[in-house]
Amino acid sequence: NSEKNRYSSRIDKLSNIILSSTADIICLQEVRFDLVQRLPKEGPNQIHHLMKRLPGFQYVFQPAMSYPENVLGRIEEGFLILLLFYHQR
């Protein structure tokens, strides 16, 4: 549970940094997209966790690495480009 709290704290801090930025385009690398079905919940999908905290942003994700050996779902890591349009500020 403490690991989950540390993860949530890091995602919250990153989201706050992005929200306080004046940049309209922000690029992140090694962002995890994880849709492996694990009981009782899905894996650590960092894109989903960030986007829930970043209202008004849209994103483009480009995988740089995937784990094709996993037959239960999809796991990739790659570049996340966050876009905020002027009318949303």
PDB file of C-alpha atoms in Angstrom:
ATOM      1  CA  ASN A   1       0.000   0.000   0.000  1.00  0.00           C
ATOM      2  CA  SER A   2       2.880   2.401   0.706  1.00  0.00           C
ATOM      3  CA  GLU A   3       4.223   1.738  -2.807  1.00  0.00           C
ATOM      4  CA  LYS A   4       0.823   2.703  -4.234  1.00  0.00           C
ATOM      5  CA  ASN A   5       0.854   5.888  -2.122  1.00  0.00           C
ATOM      6  CA  ARG A   6       4.356   6.780  -3.377  1.00  0.00           C
ATOM      7  CA  TYR A   7       3.246   6.187  -6.968  1.00  0.00           C
ATOM      8  CA  SER A   8       0.140   8.368  -6.522  1.00  0.00           C
ATOM      9  CA  SER A   9       2.242  11.077  -4.896  1.00  0.00           C
ATOM     10  CA  ARG A  10       4.696  11.080  -7.830  1.00  0.00           C
ATOM     11  CA  ILE A  11       1.877  11.219 -10.402  1.00  0.00           C
ATOM     12  CA  ASP A  12       0.247  14.079  -8.446  1.00  0.00           C
ATOM     13  CA  LYS A  13       3.535  16.019  -8.349  1.00  0.00           C
ATOM     14  CA  LEU A  14       4.129  15.521 -12.076  1.00  0.00           C
ATOM     15  CA  SER A  15       0.570  16.607 -12.860  1.00  0.00           C
ATOM     16  CA  ASN A  16       0.976  19.752 -10.748  1.00  0.00           C
ATOM     17  CA  ILE A  17       4.215  20.643 -12.533  1.00  0.00           C
ATOM     18  CA  ILE A  18       2.526  20.226 -15.916  1.00  0.00           C
ATOM     19  CA  LEU A  19      -0.542  22.240 -14.848  1.00  0.00           C
ATOM     20  CA  SER A  20       1.617  25.088 -13.539  1.00  0.00           C
ATOM     21  CA  SER A  21       3.634  25.224 -16.762  1.00  0.00           C
ATOM     22  CA  THR A  22       2.914  27.831 -19.418  1.00  0.00           C
ATOM     23  CA  ALA A  23       3.885  25.408 -22.195  1.00  0.00           C
ATOM     24  CA  ASP A  24       1.276  24.408 -24.755  1.00  0.00           C
ATOM     25  CA  ILE A  25       3.162  21.254 -25.750  1.00  0.00           C
ATOM     26  CA  ILE A  26       4.927  18.971 -23.282  1.00  0.00           C
ATOM     27  CA  CYS A  27       6.794  15.779 -24.190  1.00  0.00           C
ATOM     28  CA  LEU A  28       7.485  12.937 -21.765  1.00  0.00           C
ATOM     29  CA  GLN A  29       9.451   9.776 -22.389  1.00  0.00           C
ATOM     30  CA  GLU A  30       9.247   6.241 -20.977  1.00  0.00           C
ATOM     31  CA  VAL A  31       5.544   6.590 -20.185  1.00  0.00           C
ATOM     32  CA  ARG A  32       3.854   3.252 -19.567  1.00  0.00           C
ATOM     33  CA  PHE A  33       0.680   2.094 -21.291  1.00  0.00           C
ATOM     34  CA  ASP A  34      -0.392  -1.106 -19.546  1.00  0.00           C
ATOM     35  CA  LEU A  35      -3.656  -2.878 -20.285  1.00  0.00           C
ATOM     36  CA  VAL A  36      -2.714  -6.283 -18.918  1.00  0.00           C
ATOM     37  CA  GLN A  37      -5.647  -7.794 -17.112  1.00  0.00           C
ATOM     38  CA  ARG A  38      -4.575  -8.549 -13.574  1.00  0.00           C
ATOM     39  CA  LEU A  39      -7.063  -9.519 -10.943  1.00  0.00           C
ATOM     40  CA  PRO A  40      -8.652  -7.567  -9.370  1.00  0.00           C
ATOM     41  CA  LYS A  41      -7.674  -4.577 -11.569  1.00  0.00           C
ATOM     42  CA  GLU A  42      -5.732  -3.542 -14.657  1.00  0.00           C
ATOM     43  CA  GLY A  43      -2.056  -2.687 -14.652  1.00  0.00           C
ATOM     44  CA  PRO A  44      -0.300   0.638 -14.084  1.00  0.00           C
ATOM     45  CA  ASN A  45      -1.488   2.662 -17.046  1.00  0.00           C
ATOM     46  CA  GLN A  46       0.407   5.926 -16.500  1.00  0.00           C
ATOM     47  CA  ILE A  47      -1.320   7.622 -19.432  1.00  0.00           C
ATOM     48  CA  HIS A  48      -4.728   7.030 -17.881  1.00  0.00           C
ATOM     49  CA  HIS A  49      -3.553   8.198 -14.452  1.00  0.00           C
ATOM     50  CA  LEU A  50      -2.045  11.406 -15.878  1.00  0.00           C
ATOM     51  CA  MET A  51      -4.986  12.272 -18.116  1.00  0.00           C
ATOM     52  CA  LYS A  52      -7.425  11.989 -15.195  1.00  0.00           C
ATOM     53  CA  ARG A  53      -5.379  14.731 -13.494  1.00  0.00           C
ATOM     54  CA  LEU A  54      -4.890  16.962 -16.571  1.00  0.00           C
ATOM     55  CA  PRO A  55      -8.247  18.414 -17.662  1.00  0.00           C
ATOM     56  CA  GLY A  56      -8.123  20.279 -20.957  1.00  0.00           C
ATOM     57  CA  PHE A  57      -5.140  18.334 -22.302  1.00  0.00           C
ATOM     58  CA  GLN A  58      -5.155  16.009 -25.263  1.00  0.00           C
ATOM     59  CA  TYR A  59      -2.368  13.564 -25.992  1.00  0.00           C
ATOM     60  CA  VAL A  60      -0.523  11.560 -28.607  1.00  0.00           C
ATOM     61  CA  PHE A  61       1.296   8.394 -27.563  1.00  0.00           C
ATOM     62  CA  GLN A  62       4.020   6.738 -29.624  1.00  0.00           C
ATOM     63  CA  PRO A  63       5.295   3.397 -28.328  1.00  0.00           C
ATOM     64  CA  ALA A  64       9.055   2.954 -28.392  1.00  0.00           C
ATOM     65  CA  MET A  65       9.072  -0.488 -26.755  1.00  0.00           C
ATOM     66  CA  SER A  66       6.452  -3.180 -26.400  1.00  0.00           C
ATOM     67  CA  TYR A  67       6.265  -6.465 -24.582  1.00  0.00           C
ATOM     68  CA  PRO A  68       4.722  -8.827 -27.155  1.00  0.00           C
ATOM     69  CA  GLU A  69       5.301 -11.940 -25.050  1.00  0.00           C
ATOM     70  CA  ASN A  70       2.383 -10.987 -22.835  1.00  0.00           C
ATOM     71  CA  VAL A  71      -0.760 -12.606 -24.260  1.00  0.00           C
ATOM     72  CA  LEU A  72      -3.143 -11.226 -21.609  1.00  0.00           C
ATOM     73  CA  GLY A  73      -3.055  -7.630 -22.769  1.00  0.00           C
ATOM     74  CA  ARG A  74      -0.889  -4.833 -24.067  1.00  0.00           C
ATOM     75  CA  ILE A  75       2.156  -3.281 -22.385  1.00  0.00           C
ATOM     76  CA  GLU A  76       4.139  -0.515 -24.077  1.00  0.00           C
ATOM     77  CA  GLU A  77       6.455   2.297 -23.068  1.00  0.00           C
ATOM     78  CA  GLY A  78       7.094   5.333 -25.175  1.00  0.00           C
ATOM     79  CA  PHE A  79       6.686   9.038 -25.797  1.00  0.00           C
ATOM     80  CA  LEU A  80       3.682  10.990 -24.570  1.00  0.00           C
ATOM     81  CA  ILE A  81       3.023  14.373 -26.166  1.00  0.00           C
ATOM     82  CA  LEU A  82       0.583  16.513 -24.200  1.00  0.00           C
ATOM     83  CA  LEU A  83      -1.235  19.314 -26.025  1.00  0.00           C
ATOM     84  CA  LEU A  84      -3.090  22.249 -24.518  1.00  0.00           C
ATOM     85  CA  PHE A  85      -4.841  24.671 -26.830  1.00  0.00           C
ATOM     86  CA  TYR A  86      -4.962  28.429 -26.101  1.00  0.00           C
ATOM     87  CA  HIS A  87      -8.710  28.582 -25.659  1.00  0.00           C
ATOM     88  CA  GLN A  88      -8.434  26.037 -22.825  1.00  0.00           C
ATOM     89  CA  ARG A  89      -6.186  28.180 -20.579  1.00  0.00           C
TER      90      ARG A  89
END
